Amino acid sequence: MLPAWLTDTVTSDLDRALRYTLLWGLEGVELRTVGRASDRVPFVNEEKLRRRLAEHEMPVVAVVPGLFEGPASHRATWLDDVAQLDETLGFCRRLGCPRVVVSAFEADDDAPVDMAADALRRAGTLAARRGLTLAVLNEAGMAHPTGAALARLLATVDHPAVRAAWNPAAAAQAGEDPLQGLDALAGHVELVRCTDGVLRGETWHPTPLGEGAVGWPDQLRALHTDGFAGPVSLEVNLEPPPRHGLRMATTLIAMIRAAKARK
């Protein structure tokens, strides 16, 4: 497992983000916003980005371009997302990034799972032609928030280049046992988004990593047992972000080492 992080959860400034990555002992970056607050990948200063990444020998484990965030019933919208994906895939190839993280659509009672699957299957075909993988993220409040729901969607998509970006905290927020959600996705996880929290009533409260409802040591042990060797990408959602980022990165690295050491 490769400890990484979603950089703009602390800063969109590239140099600061890379400095934090090295200081915190992380081994890769997941990129969403780089530069100004409005600079979303792939529409960023690519020349500077490639130069800085090379200087620091820092791999980009994934990019998050903001695709498939609308309702699956809005066919024209997701067809536009499919058309835009090719630019992101070219950006990834130039950076040496192997995967694109996309959403699993807005909750929409009018959209059967086949409509979402059609969009992702088309996108997966484009990704496969470039030798890349599409990682579909389960998100709280979206159409497929749990591991079980995401597994059903991926089974309907049935494309080898379309896999899971697993967010166990989102599953816990949706009322799913995170270990059961991971079990539903066994063998299909491409990236793990790493955050924590507790549900009090109907409100989700972020906590430091390892202090919430996810049960990260068990998650990481199960991932290791399943043979997962991909990125575990930290998302920092507490204030002040730099201080909590350091603490959470240290915790994540220690938990990964413990999971690998356990026999």
mmCIF file of N, CA and C in Angstrom, residues 133-137 150 154 159-165 187-190 228:
data_model
loop_
_atom_site.group_PDB
_atom_site.id
_atom_site.type_symbol
_atom_site.label_atom_id
_atom_site.label_comp_id
_atom_site.label_asym_id
_atom_site.label_seq_id
_atom_site.Cartn_x
_atom_site.Cartn_y
_atom_site.Cartn_z
ATOM 1 N N THR A 133 -6.867 3.490 -15.875
ATOM 2 C CA THR A 133 -7.995 2.933 -15.136
ATOM 3 C C THR A 133 -8.876 4.056 -14.605
ATOM 4 N N LEU A 134 -10.171 3.817 -14.657
ATOM 5 C CA LEU A 134 -11.158 4.716 -14.068
ATOM 6 C C LEU A 134 -11.514 4.182 -12.692
ATOM 7 N N ALA A 135 -11.367 5.012 -11.651
ATOM 8 C CA ALA A 135 -11.700 4.607 -10.289
ATOM 9 C C ALA A 135 -12.931 5.382 -9.842
ATOM 10 N N VAL A 136 -14.026 4.676 -9.607
ATOM 11 C CA VAL A 136 -15.315 5.302 -9.295
ATOM 12 C C VAL A 136 -15.464 5.395 -7.780
ATOM 13 N N LEU A 137 -15.696 6.614 -7.292
ATOM 14 C CA LEU A 137 -15.702 6.897 -5.860
ATOM 15 C C LEU A 137 -17.114 6.853 -5.284
ATOM 16 N N LEU A 150 -21.842 0.531 -4.676
ATOM 17 C CA LEU A 150 -20.798 0.703 -5.688
ATOM 18 C C LEU A 150 -20.466 -0.627 -6.362
ATOM 19 N N LEU A 154 -20.585 -1.417 -10.341
ATOM 20 C CA LEU A 154 -19.442 -1.944 -11.101
ATOM 21 C C LEU A 154 -19.782 -3.268 -11.777
ATOM 22 N N HIS A 159 -16.635 -3.745 -16.775
ATOM 23 C CA HIS A 159 -15.540 -3.341 -17.649
ATOM 24 C C HIS A 159 -14.248 -3.420 -16.846
ATOM 25 N N PRO A 160 -13.206 -4.071 -17.362
ATOM 26 C CA PRO A 160 -11.977 -4.259 -16.574
ATOM 27 C C PRO A 160 -11.250 -2.967 -16.223
ATOM 28 N N ALA A 161 -11.501 -1.896 -16.972
ATOM 29 C CA ALA A 161 -10.828 -0.625 -16.699
ATOM 30 C C ALA A 161 -11.633 0.277 -15.765
ATOM 31 N N VAL A 162 -12.766 -0.201 -15.272
ATOM 32 C CA VAL A 162 -13.598 0.578 -14.345
ATOM 33 C C VAL A 162 -13.622 -0.139 -13.006
ATOM 34 N N ARG A 163 -12.983 0.476 -12.006
ATOM 35 C CA ARG A 163 -12.827 -0.139 -10.708
ATOM 36 C C ARG A 163 -13.287 0.814 -9.602
ATOM 37 N N ALA A 164 -13.018 0.471 -8.377
ATOM 38 C CA ALA A 164 -13.550 1.231 -7.244
ATOM 39 C C ALA A 164 -12.498 2.139 -6.624
ATOM 40 N N ALA A 165 -12.908 3.375 -6.318
ATOM 41 C CA ALA A 165 -12.177 4.232 -5.399
ATOM 42 C C ALA A 165 -12.970 4.164 -4.089
ATOM 43 N N GLY A 187 -11.405 -7.367 -4.352
ATOM 44 C CA GLY A 187 -10.790 -7.619 -5.646
ATOM 45 C C GLY A 187 -11.004 -6.534 -6.676
ATOM 46 N N HIS A 188 -11.771 -5.497 -6.323
ATOM 47 C CA HIS A 188 -12.087 -4.444 -7.288
ATOM 48 C C HIS A 188 -11.615 -3.059 -6.849
ATOM 49 N N VAL A 189 -10.878 -2.986 -5.743
ATOM 50 C CA VAL A 189 -10.460 -1.687 -5.219
ATOM 51 C C VAL A 189 -9.192 -1.229 -5.925
ATOM 52 N N GLU A 190 -9.236 -0.017 -6.462
ATOM 53 C CA GLU A 190 -8.120 0.576 -7.190
ATOM 54 C C GLU A 190 -7.401 1.635 -6.360
ATOM 55 N N PHE A 228 -4.291 -5.919 -1.816
ATOM 56 C CA PHE A 228 -4.314 -4.544 -2.317
ATOM 57 C C PHE A 228 -2.953 -3.894 -2.099
#
